[in-house]
Amino acid sequence: MGLLLLLTSMLLSSYFHPWRVVNAQMFMIRDITLSIEPSIDVIRDTNVTLRCQATVSSSGLEALSREYIIYKDSKTIYTKTSSTSEDLLYPLSEVRVFNTGKYTCKVKIEGKQMTSGARKLTVTGLSKPVLHLNKVVVSEGEEITAKCTAPGETGSIFFYFYEDSTEIQEQQVLSNQAEAKLRLSSVGVHKLHCAYTVLITPDSFKSEESNTVTVSVKELPIAAVLEILPQSPKIYEGDQLFISCTVRNALHTFKSIHLYLSQGNKLLSRGDTKVNHSSVALAKDPGDFECRLEMGDVVKIDTKTISVTELFSVPTLTMSPAAVFQKEYLKLTCKSESSASERLNRDELIYTLDPPGGPLIRKGPGIFSGNALLYDFNYTCVAQAKGIVKQSETLTVRPKVSVSTPKISVVGRAVLGQPFKILCQSDIGSLPINYTLLMGYDQLSTIVVKQPFQQALFTVNIPKPDEISKYMCEAKNRQREAPLSKRLNATVIVPLTHPILTVIPHPPEISEGDDLYLICGVKGSPPVSFKWYRVGNKHPLYTTTSIKNNTDYQVHSLSKEHSGVYYCEAVNHANNVVRSNSVTIEVRLALWKKVVIGGFSLLAVSVLVVVCVLCFRSKRGAAPLYDGMEGRGTNGARDSVASLPVDISNRSSYSIPATV
């Protein structure tokens, strides 16, 4: 029972502890170390050893079985299982640049593993390449087999082949040699060599140049022959040319031959043994001819250049006058400035117009005249003699259009005393057009319109409204005609002046309950916008627009609250705001209120007088009674009785008793 508990405890602890149990033996991989001997930097042909050392702690004496894996740049290159604790040694004999890379070692023991840190091995030095040719003397076009070898090198290698220091071919192989088929470019002595580059991602290492091999290329006797007839020192347009392209020294042992005859970039003809071609000499055509022979990779070329003299020059077509209007007379002249007089008489040179049957009539050699059309028309002059035909550049005749009667108008509004613009414009007419502004028949100024969207705008200022009808304008785009516009018909806006605020009824007569009329009047052009204001209020009381020079603002049933200072403002299309005089409005009491107040005032005064009289009389009657009470005797007693207070509120009358 105790043994079972021990085994269970050891099994559970193996999941939560680096120690593992194998066959009742505990172990732990402590460290994995990879070393490179003799050094991490070595030269080519050095024997290098990779040492993988595993440090393992265990509870038993027996060595545990372990698996070693060697990696180069994350790729497995070696695997070994060992039952000893000795270090794993992996030899790299006579290393090459290809062996350069990062190495790691992994150790696995019973399902547990550990990997060492990466160590980089750098190998320098490449072997010198060796070039070998199967032939060193060849004929023109013959193929050479070249083999370039990189002794002892491995991996992905690029080989380069050079002819006279110029790279002519490149190959990528996975071996240390490459073979190429070469054809040398020309006859003579050529020097060949090769080189190679070992590709080790992400780096590459290039070798030195190989040995140089000299190759002699012998010229083949075969040749291309070009002949051009006539062989005259001077060839004129119209002369017949006979051209031949042939092969010289052609042997039966040669491969198939192809001939090509061309003039400039134009291929005239092709054949196998001989090519013939005939054509008419033209000065405009290139004078370079080529006979090309192709036999496999062998190319032979013969060239010749001829100069062709013009029989006559390309004609030019001119018009007079230089500018014409519709239906006006014009003349076209077609002429070749130069000709070969030794070969051509002037009478032999014929001029015609294209298209034929146009509106112009031939008047002489190269002269055509008639009236201009109503639209644009293209003419081309054709000159021909002895089968040679030449055309001039196309001349487009664009007849001008006479300017139409101009229209005169005001741009925006015409305000009296302020500058405004007058537009003069014709509906049709060829540019440029001269527009002249007149007042009466006196010229004021001229504007030349040269662009389609340009306008003739004149700035004027008039002191009186009736002067605007004196303006006219003239349009002119030719010498003879200058149509005149009608007189300018436009409304002149007179700025507002003399604003007056009139009050009805008369201010001293304004009473409560009356209707008030504030009439604002101005001088100037309607429509007029009126505004009435009360001092102390920034917003207008009333706003209206009238087609008359005056209008009113009505206030019904006046009260004391309507008292205040009033004024009005007016503005028209001249945009000058004018302000009237200020009027003080004091709303008085209504008449019936005055009567009532007066009646109450009289009544109050009457009551006051009565009260005063009664008070006075009462004071006079009470004085003896008081005196009798203070003294002795009959008079004193009577006065005392008279001065006693008497309640007359319940008595209709009161009388004082007579003295006995």
PDB file of C-alpha atoms in Angstrom, residues 331-592:
ATOM      1  CA  LYS A 331      -7.984  85.339-105.362  1.00  0.00           C
ATOM      2  CA  LEU A 332      -6.023  82.145-104.695  1.00  0.00           C
ATOM      3  CA  THR A 333      -2.488  81.708-106.038  1.00  0.00           C
ATOM      4  CA  CYS A 334      -0.820  78.286-106.315  1.00  0.00           C
ATOM      5  CA  LYS A 335       2.922  78.192-107.018  1.00  0.00           C
ATOM      6  CA  SER A 336       5.998  75.952-106.774  1.00  0.00           C
ATOM      7  CA  GLU A 337       8.901  78.114-105.738  1.00  0.00           C
ATOM      8  CA  SER A 338      11.581  76.025-107.432  1.00  0.00           C
ATOM      9  CA  SER A 339      11.872  73.559-110.326  1.00  0.00           C
ATOM     10  CA  ALA A 340      14.582  71.691-112.232  1.00  0.00           C
ATOM     11  CA  SER A 341      14.676  73.875-115.334  1.00  0.00           C
ATOM     12  CA  GLU A 342      17.076  71.478-117.046  1.00  0.00           C
ATOM     13  CA  ARG A 343      14.404  68.811-116.947  1.00  0.00           C
ATOM     14  CA  LEU A 344      11.110  70.751-116.769  1.00  0.00           C
ATOM     15  CA  ASN A 345       9.585  73.697-118.590  1.00  0.00           C
ATOM     16  CA  ARG A 346       7.242  75.944-116.670  1.00  0.00           C
ATOM     17  CA  ASP A 347       4.458  75.216-119.167  1.00  0.00           C
ATOM     18  CA  GLU A 348       4.628  71.528-118.286  1.00  0.00           C
ATOM     19  CA  LEU A 349       3.701  72.239-114.668  1.00  0.00           C
ATOM     20  CA  ILE A 350      -0.092  72.137-114.280  1.00  0.00           C
ATOM     21  CA  TYR A 351      -1.915  73.555-111.241  1.00  0.00           C
ATOM     22  CA  THR A 352      -5.440  72.596-110.180  1.00  0.00           C
ATOM     23  CA  LEU A 353      -7.618  73.116-107.146  1.00  0.00           C
ATOM     24  CA  ASP A 354      -8.976  70.294-105.049  1.00  0.00           C
ATOM     25  CA  PRO A 355     -11.877  69.707-104.743  1.00  0.00           C
ATOM     26  CA  PRO A 356     -12.635  70.381-108.377  1.00  0.00           C
ATOM     27  CA  GLY A 357     -15.807  72.169-109.421  1.00  0.00           C
ATOM     28  CA  GLY A 358     -15.618  74.716-106.602  1.00  0.00           C
ATOM     29  CA  PRO A 359     -16.836  78.326-106.727  1.00  0.00           C
ATOM     30  CA  LEU A 360     -13.493  79.678-107.981  1.00  0.00           C
ATOM     31  CA  ILE A 361     -12.577  79.973-111.679  1.00  0.00           C
ATOM     32  CA  ARG A 362      -9.105  79.496-113.153  1.00  0.00           C
ATOM     33  CA  LYS A 363      -7.787  82.840-114.421  1.00  0.00           C
ATOM     34  CA  GLY A 364      -4.245  81.804-115.322  1.00  0.00           C
ATOM     35  CA  PRO A 365      -1.464  79.359-114.405  1.00  0.00           C
ATOM     36  CA  GLY A 366      -2.019  78.755-110.705  1.00  0.00           C
ATOM     37  CA  ILE A 367      -4.470  81.674-110.315  1.00  0.00           C
ATOM     38  CA  PHE A 368      -8.080  81.142-109.223  1.00  0.00           C
ATOM     39  CA  SER A 369     -10.641  83.815-108.308  1.00  0.00           C
ATOM     40  CA  GLY A 370     -14.294  84.260-107.364  1.00  0.00           C
ATOM     41  CA  ASN A 371     -16.561  85.323-104.522  1.00  0.00           C
ATOM     42  CA  ALA A 372     -16.218  84.007-101.003  1.00  0.00           C
ATOM     43  CA  LEU A 373     -18.889  81.627 -99.781  1.00  0.00           C
ATOM     44  CA  LEU A 374     -21.124  82.137 -96.762  1.00  0.00           C
ATOM     45  CA  TYR A 375     -19.299  79.398 -94.867  1.00  0.00           C
ATOM     46  CA  ASP A 376     -15.765  78.035 -94.356  1.00  0.00           C
ATOM     47  CA  PHE A 377     -14.246  76.100 -97.251  1.00  0.00           C
ATOM     48  CA  ASN A 378     -11.032  74.071 -97.648  1.00  0.00           C
ATOM     49  CA  TYR A 379      -8.848  74.350-100.753  1.00  0.00           C
ATOM     50  CA  THR A 380      -5.781  72.327-101.765  1.00  0.00           C
ATOM     51  CA  CYS A 381      -3.473  73.080-104.658  1.00  0.00           C
ATOM     52  CA  VAL A 382      -2.323  70.153-106.812  1.00  0.00           C
ATOM     53  CA  ALA A 383       0.803  70.536-108.976  1.00  0.00           C
ATOM     54  CA  GLN A 384       1.743  67.804-111.461  1.00  0.00           C
ATOM     55  CA  ALA A 385       4.273  67.231-114.224  1.00  0.00           C
ATOM     56  CA  LYS A 386       5.765  64.088-115.826  1.00  0.00           C
ATOM     57  CA  GLY A 387       3.767  61.809-113.578  1.00  0.00           C
ATOM     58  CA  ILE A 388       4.869  63.537-110.373  1.00  0.00           C
ATOM     59  CA  VAL A 389       1.977  64.883-108.285  1.00  0.00           C
ATOM     60  CA  LYS A 390       2.414  67.107-105.255  1.00  0.00           C
ATOM     61  CA  GLN A 391      -0.162  68.759-103.049  1.00  0.00           C
ATOM     62  CA  SER A 392       0.044  71.920-101.016  1.00  0.00           C
ATOM     63  CA  GLU A 393      -1.078  72.203 -97.431  1.00  0.00           C
ATOM     64  CA  THR A 394      -4.814  72.749 -97.047  1.00  0.00           C
ATOM     65  CA  LEU A 395      -5.905  76.377 -96.976  1.00  0.00           C
ATOM     66  CA  THR A 396      -9.118  77.068 -95.093  1.00  0.00           C
ATOM     67  CA  VAL A 397     -10.956  80.174 -96.275  1.00  0.00           C
ATOM     68  CA  ARG A 398     -13.027  81.554 -93.427  1.00  0.00           C
ATOM     69  CA  PRO A 399     -15.171  84.402 -94.764  1.00  0.00           C
ATOM     70  CA  LYS A 400     -15.834  87.063 -92.179  1.00  0.00           C
ATOM     71  CA  VAL A 401     -19.389  88.040 -91.267  1.00  0.00           C
ATOM     72  CA  SER A 402     -20.359  91.725 -91.420  1.00  0.00           C
ATOM     73  CA  VAL A 403     -21.380  93.094 -88.068  1.00  0.00           C
ATOM     74  CA  SER A 404     -25.109  93.492 -87.457  1.00  0.00           C
ATOM     75  CA  THR A 405     -26.802  96.647 -86.172  1.00  0.00           C
ATOM     76  CA  PRO A 406     -25.771  96.962 -82.537  1.00  0.00           C
ATOM     77  CA  LYS A 407     -28.145  97.092 -79.596  1.00  0.00           C
ATOM     78  CA  ILE A 408     -27.618  99.623 -76.840  1.00  0.00           C
ATOM     79  CA  SER A 409     -28.787  99.043 -73.274  1.00  0.00           C
ATOM     80  CA  VAL A 410     -28.081  99.959 -69.674  1.00  0.00           C
ATOM     81  CA  VAL A 411     -26.400  97.375 -67.453  1.00  0.00           C
ATOM     82  CA  GLY A 412     -28.153  97.411 -64.114  1.00  0.00           C
ATOM     83  CA  ARG A 413     -29.836 100.768 -63.310  1.00  0.00           C
ATOM     84  CA  ALA A 414     -29.134 104.292 -64.483  1.00  0.00           C
ATOM     85  CA  VAL A 415     -29.043 106.586 -61.467  1.00  0.00           C
ATOM     86  CA  LEU A 416     -28.925 110.325 -61.952  1.00  0.00           C
ATOM     87  CA  GLY A 417     -25.587 111.757 -60.874  1.00  0.00           C
ATOM     88  CA  GLN A 418     -23.982 108.335 -60.419  1.00  0.00           C
ATOM     89  CA  PRO A 419     -21.759 106.414 -62.876  1.00  0.00           C
ATOM     90  CA  PHE A 420     -23.494 103.567 -64.721  1.00  0.00           C
ATOM     91  CA  LYS A 421     -22.575 101.260 -67.601  1.00  0.00           C
ATOM     92  CA  ILE A 422     -23.902 101.149 -71.150  1.00  0.00           C
ATOM     93  CA  LEU A 423     -23.569  97.901 -73.144  1.00  0.00           C
ATOM     94  CA  CYS A 424     -23.151  97.997 -76.923  1.00  0.00           C
ATOM     95  CA  GLN A 425     -23.516  94.589 -78.580  1.00  0.00           C
ATOM     96  CA  SER A 426     -24.205  93.086 -82.004  1.00  0.00           C
ATOM     97  CA  ASP A 427     -25.801  89.681 -82.464  1.00  0.00           C
ATOM     98  CA  ILE A 428     -23.532  88.603 -85.326  1.00  0.00           C
ATOM     99  CA  GLY A 429     -20.239  89.732 -86.759  1.00  0.00           C
ATOM    100  CA  SER A 430     -16.678  88.455 -87.058  1.00  0.00           C
ATOM    101  CA  LEU A 431     -14.139  89.684 -84.539  1.00  0.00           C
ATOM    102  CA  PRO A 432     -12.523  92.077 -83.961  1.00  0.00           C
ATOM    103  CA  ILE A 433     -15.373  94.601 -83.737  1.00  0.00           C
ATOM    104  CA  ASN A 434     -14.903  98.293 -82.909  1.00  0.00           C
ATOM    105  CA  TYR A 435     -17.751  99.658 -80.773  1.00  0.00           C
ATOM    106  CA  THR A 436     -17.983 103.459 -80.488  1.00  0.00           C
ATOM    107  CA  LEU A 437     -20.253 105.306 -78.036  1.00  0.00           C
ATOM    108  CA  LEU A 438     -21.796 108.534 -79.314  1.00  0.00           C
ATOM    109  CA  MET A 439     -23.708 111.328 -77.571  1.00  0.00           C
ATOM    110  CA  GLY A 440     -25.747 112.947 -80.227  1.00  0.00           C
ATOM    111  CA  TYR A 441     -23.304 112.414 -83.078  1.00  0.00           C
ATOM    112  CA  ASP A 442     -20.178 113.176 -81.081  1.00  0.00           C
ATOM    113  CA  GLN A 443     -17.850 110.224 -80.506  1.00  0.00           C
ATOM    114  CA  LEU A 444     -17.053 109.675 -76.828  1.00  0.00           C
ATOM    115  CA  SER A 445     -14.917 106.509 -76.741  1.00  0.00           C
ATOM    116  CA  THR A 446     -14.194 103.263 -78.639  1.00  0.00           C
ATOM    117  CA  ILE A 447     -13.726  99.705 -77.365  1.00  0.00           C
ATOM    118  CA  VAL A 448     -12.264  96.910 -79.530  1.00  0.00           C
ATOM    119  CA  VAL A 449     -13.777  93.476 -78.817  1.00  0.00           C
ATOM    120  CA  LYS A 450     -11.312  90.735 -79.780  1.00  0.00           C
ATOM    121  CA  GLN A 451     -12.497  87.730 -77.768  1.00  0.00           C
ATOM    122  CA  PRO A 452     -15.845  85.879 -78.016  1.00  0.00           C
ATOM    123  CA  PHE A 453     -16.871  86.594 -74.411  1.00  0.00           C
ATOM    124  CA  GLN A 454     -15.550  90.149 -74.269  1.00  0.00           C
ATOM    125  CA  GLN A 455     -18.109  92.993 -73.944  1.00  0.00           C
ATOM    126  CA  ALA A 456     -18.106  96.652 -74.929  1.00  0.00           C
ATOM    127  CA  LEU A 457     -19.048  98.396 -71.681  1.00  0.00           C
ATOM    128  CA  PHE A 458     -18.930 102.197 -71.445  1.00  0.00           C
ATOM    129  CA  THR A 459     -19.123 104.075 -68.131  1.00  0.00           C
ATOM    130  CA  VAL A 460     -21.089 107.351 -68.200  1.00  0.00           C
ATOM    131  CA  ASN A 461     -22.656 109.867 -65.812  1.00  0.00           C
ATOM    132  CA  ILE A 462     -25.583 112.139 -66.671  1.00  0.00           C
ATOM    133  CA  PRO A 463     -26.698 115.295 -64.836  1.00  0.00           C
ATOM    134  CA  LYS A 464     -30.208 115.360 -66.339  1.00  0.00           C
ATOM    135  CA  PRO A 465     -32.655 112.497 -66.943  1.00  0.00           C
ATOM    136  CA  ASP A 466     -33.450 113.456 -70.534  1.00  0.00           C
ATOM    137  CA  GLU A 467     -29.779 113.222 -71.583  1.00  0.00           C
ATOM    138  CA  ILE A 468     -29.897 109.407 -71.584  1.00  0.00           C
ATOM    139  CA  SER A 469     -31.812 109.368 -74.871  1.00  0.00           C
ATOM    140  CA  LYS A 470     -28.922 111.144 -76.599  1.00  0.00           C
ATOM    141  CA  TYR A 471     -26.653 108.061 -76.418  1.00  0.00           C
ATOM    142  CA  MET A 472     -26.132 105.779 -79.449  1.00  0.00           C
ATOM    143  CA  CYS A 473     -23.415 103.295 -80.419  1.00  0.00           C
ATOM    144  CA  GLU A 474     -21.707 102.284 -83.639  1.00  0.00           C
ATOM    145  CA  ALA A 475     -20.303  98.852 -84.573  1.00  0.00           C
ATOM    146  CA  LYS A 476     -17.629  98.323 -87.215  1.00  0.00           C
ATOM    147  CA  ASN A 477     -15.556  95.337 -88.388  1.00  0.00           C
ATOM    148  CA  ARG A 478     -14.850  96.412 -91.961  1.00  0.00           C
ATOM    149  CA  GLN A 479     -13.875  99.625 -93.712  1.00  0.00           C
ATOM    150  CA  ARG A 480     -17.063 100.526 -95.518  1.00  0.00           C
ATOM    151  CA  GLU A 481     -19.972  99.769 -93.194  1.00  0.00           C
ATOM    152  CA  ALA A 482     -20.599 100.974 -89.631  1.00  0.00           C
ATOM    153  CA  PRO A 483     -24.234 100.385 -88.559  1.00  0.00           C
ATOM    154  CA  LEU A 484     -25.644 102.693 -85.887  1.00  0.00           C
ATOM    155  CA  SER A 485     -27.895 101.607 -83.022  1.00  0.00           C
ATOM    156  CA  LYS A 486     -31.156 103.241 -81.967  1.00  0.00           C
ATOM    157  CA  ARG A 487     -31.103 105.892 -79.268  1.00  0.00           C
ATOM    158  CA  LEU A 488     -30.792 104.564 -75.733  1.00  0.00           C
ATOM    159  CA  ASN A 489     -34.196 104.099 -74.151  1.00  0.00           C
ATOM    160  CA  ALA A 490     -33.910 103.516 -70.410  1.00  0.00           C
ATOM    161  CA  THR A 491     -35.428 104.761 -67.179  1.00  0.00           C
ATOM    162  CA  VAL A 492     -33.296 107.136 -65.165  1.00  0.00           C
ATOM    163  CA  ILE A 493     -33.673 106.843 -61.430  1.00  0.00           C
ATOM    164  CA  VAL A 494     -33.645 110.221 -59.665  1.00  0.00           C
ATOM    165  CA  PRO A 495     -32.273 109.937 -56.106  1.00  0.00           C
ATOM    166  CA  LEU A 496     -34.681 110.991 -53.348  1.00  0.00           C
ATOM    167  CA  THR A 497     -34.535 114.501 -51.859  1.00  0.00           C
ATOM    168  CA  HIS A 498     -36.560 116.875 -49.673  1.00  0.00           C
ATOM    169  CA  PRO A 499     -38.254 114.384 -47.334  1.00  0.00           C
ATOM    170  CA  ILE A 500     -41.116 116.049 -45.403  1.00  0.00           C
ATOM    171  CA  LEU A 501     -43.325 114.600 -42.675  1.00  0.00           C
ATOM    172  CA  THR A 502     -46.801 116.219 -42.575  1.00  0.00           C
ATOM    173  CA  VAL A 503     -49.176 115.687 -39.641  1.00  0.00           C
ATOM    174  CA  ILE A 504     -52.989 115.787 -39.856  1.00  0.00           C
ATOM    175  CA  PRO A 505     -54.644 117.160 -37.790  1.00  0.00           C
ATOM    176  CA  HIS A 506     -52.474 120.130 -36.820  1.00  0.00           C
ATOM    177  CA  PRO A 507     -50.309 119.099 -33.810  1.00  0.00           C
ATOM    178  CA  PRO A 508     -51.826 121.689 -31.368  1.00  0.00           C
ATOM    179  CA  GLU A 509     -55.310 120.345 -32.175  1.00  0.00           C
ATOM    180  CA  ILE A 510     -54.564 116.646 -31.539  1.00  0.00           C
ATOM    181  CA  SER A 511     -56.730 115.159 -28.802  1.00  0.00           C
ATOM    182  CA  GLU A 512     -57.513 111.754 -27.446  1.00  0.00           C
ATOM    183  CA  GLY A 513     -59.735 109.688 -29.718  1.00  0.00           C
ATOM    184  CA  ASP A 514     -58.658 111.505 -32.878  1.00  0.00           C
ATOM    185  CA  ASP A 515     -57.294 109.686 -35.981  1.00  0.00           C
ATOM    186  CA  LEU A 516     -53.707 110.717 -36.782  1.00  0.00           C
ATOM    187  CA  TYR A 517     -52.295 110.822 -40.319  1.00  0.00           C
ATOM    188  CA  LEU A 518     -48.493 110.971 -40.735  1.00  0.00           C
ATOM    189  CA  ILE A 519     -47.858 111.771 -44.405  1.00  0.00           C
ATOM    190  CA  CYS A 520     -44.284 111.205 -45.693  1.00  0.00           C
ATOM    191  CA  GLY A 521     -43.441 112.867 -49.004  1.00  0.00           C
ATOM    192  CA  VAL A 522     -40.219 113.034 -51.085  1.00  0.00           C
ATOM    193  CA  LYS A 523     -38.950 114.159 -54.450  1.00  0.00           C
ATOM    194  CA  GLY A 524     -37.433 111.479 -56.716  1.00  0.00           C
ATOM    195  CA  SER A 525     -38.226 108.397 -58.810  1.00  0.00           C
ATOM    196  CA  PRO A 526     -40.737 105.860 -57.521  1.00  0.00           C
ATOM    197  CA  PRO A 527     -41.201 103.177 -56.395  1.00  0.00           C
ATOM    198  CA  VAL A 528     -40.288 104.428 -52.931  1.00  0.00           C
ATOM    199  CA  SER A 529     -40.059 102.431 -49.715  1.00  0.00           C
ATOM    200  CA  PHE A 530     -41.276 104.404 -46.665  1.00  0.00           C
ATOM    201  CA  LYS A 531     -40.661 103.706 -42.991  1.00  0.00           C
ATOM    202  CA  TRP A 532     -42.106 105.549 -39.980  1.00  0.00           C
ATOM    203  CA  TYR A 533     -40.243 105.653 -36.690  1.00  0.00           C
ATOM    204  CA  ARG A 534     -40.922 106.859 -33.145  1.00  0.00           C
ATOM    205  CA  VAL A 535     -37.902 108.116 -31.254  1.00  0.00           C
ATOM    206  CA  GLY A 536     -36.858 105.547 -28.679  1.00  0.00           C
ATOM    207  CA  ASN A 537     -37.923 102.555 -30.774  1.00  0.00           C
ATOM    208  CA  LYS A 538     -35.299 101.120 -33.164  1.00  0.00           C
ATOM    209  CA  HIS A 539     -37.835  99.119 -35.168  1.00  0.00           C
ATOM    210  CA  PRO A 540     -40.058 100.931 -37.672  1.00  0.00           C
ATOM    211  CA  LEU A 541     -43.721 101.425 -36.771  1.00  0.00           C
ATOM    212  CA  TYR A 542     -44.815 100.780 -40.325  1.00  0.00           C
ATOM    213  CA  THR A 543     -43.171  99.979 -43.689  1.00  0.00           C
ATOM    214  CA  THR A 544     -44.678 100.227 -47.150  1.00  0.00           C
ATOM    215  CA  THR A 545     -43.656 100.662 -50.796  1.00  0.00           C
ATOM    216  CA  SER A 546     -45.511 103.069 -53.029  1.00  0.00           C
ATOM    217  CA  ILE A 547     -45.419 103.900 -56.715  1.00  0.00           C
ATOM    218  CA  LYS A 548     -46.136 107.513 -55.711  1.00  0.00           C
ATOM    219  CA  ASN A 549     -43.862 110.043 -54.049  1.00  0.00           C
ATOM    220  CA  ASN A 550     -45.890 110.183 -50.864  1.00  0.00           C
ATOM    221  CA  THR A 551     -48.003 107.988 -48.649  1.00  0.00           C
ATOM    222  CA  ASP A 552     -49.371 108.058 -45.111  1.00  0.00           C
ATOM    223  CA  TYR A 553     -49.343 106.097 -41.907  1.00  0.00           C
ATOM    224  CA  GLN A 554     -52.617 106.176 -39.939  1.00  0.00           C
ATOM    225  CA  VAL A 555     -53.042 105.876 -36.182  1.00  0.00           C
ATOM    226  CA  HIS A 556     -56.661 105.450 -35.067  1.00  0.00           C
ATOM    227  CA  SER A 557     -58.159 106.487 -31.676  1.00  0.00           C
ATOM    228  CA  LEU A 558     -55.232 108.331 -30.220  1.00  0.00           C
ATOM    229  CA  SER A 559     -54.395 108.099 -26.540  1.00  0.00           C
ATOM    230  CA  LYS A 560     -51.845 109.745 -24.307  1.00  0.00           C
ATOM    231  CA  GLU A 561     -49.503 106.801 -24.964  1.00  0.00           C
ATOM    232  CA  HIS A 562     -49.174 107.923 -28.600  1.00  0.00           C
ATOM    233  CA  SER A 563     -47.436 111.131 -27.569  1.00  0.00           C
ATOM    234  CA  GLY A 564     -43.822 111.294 -28.750  1.00  0.00           C
ATOM    235  CA  VAL A 565     -41.412 112.383 -31.496  1.00  0.00           C
ATOM    236  CA  TYR A 566     -42.026 110.913 -34.968  1.00  0.00           C
ATOM    237  CA  TYR A 567     -40.048 110.909 -38.252  1.00  0.00           C
ATOM    238  CA  CYS A 568     -39.957 108.946 -41.525  1.00  0.00           C
ATOM    239  CA  GLU A 569     -37.301 107.517 -43.855  1.00  0.00           C
ATOM    240  CA  ALA A 570     -37.516 106.820 -47.591  1.00  0.00           C
ATOM    241  CA  VAL A 571     -35.376 104.971 -50.132  1.00  0.00           C
ATOM    242  CA  ASN A 572     -35.710 104.106 -53.845  1.00  0.00           C
ATOM    243  CA  HIS A 573     -33.570 102.169 -56.383  1.00  0.00           C
ATOM    244  CA  ALA A 574     -30.874 104.825 -56.076  1.00  0.00           C
ATOM    245  CA  ASN A 575     -30.238 103.314 -52.621  1.00  0.00           C
ATOM    246  CA  ASN A 576     -29.828 106.684 -50.886  1.00  0.00           C
ATOM    247  CA  VAL A 577     -31.807 106.788 -47.623  1.00  0.00           C
ATOM    248  CA  VAL A 578     -33.319 110.182 -46.713  1.00  0.00           C
ATOM    249  CA  ARG A 579     -34.828 111.158 -43.354  1.00  0.00           C
ATOM    250  CA  SER A 580     -37.571 113.682 -42.717  1.00  0.00           C
ATOM    251  CA  ASN A 581     -37.867 116.323 -40.062  1.00  0.00           C
ATOM    252  CA  SER A 582     -38.933 115.184 -36.599  1.00  0.00           C
ATOM    253  CA  VAL A 583     -42.442 116.090 -35.397  1.00  0.00           C
ATOM    254  CA  THR A 584     -43.469 116.145 -31.753  1.00  0.00           C
ATOM    255  CA  ILE A 585     -46.952 114.785 -31.131  1.00  0.00           C
ATOM    256  CA  GLU A 586     -48.693 115.663 -27.829  1.00  0.00           C
ATOM    257  CA  VAL A 587     -52.079 114.053 -27.394  1.00  0.00           C
ATOM    258  CA  ARG A 588     -54.402 116.330 -25.368  1.00  0.00           C
ATOM    259  CA  LEU A 589     -57.530 115.455 -23.370  1.00  0.00           C
ATOM    260  CA  ALA A 590     -60.805 114.999 -25.149  1.00  0.00           C
ATOM    261  CA  LEU A 591     -63.333 117.947 -25.039  1.00  0.00           C
ATOM    262  CA  TRP A 592     -65.935 116.116 -22.967  1.00  0.00           C
TER     263      TRP A 592
END
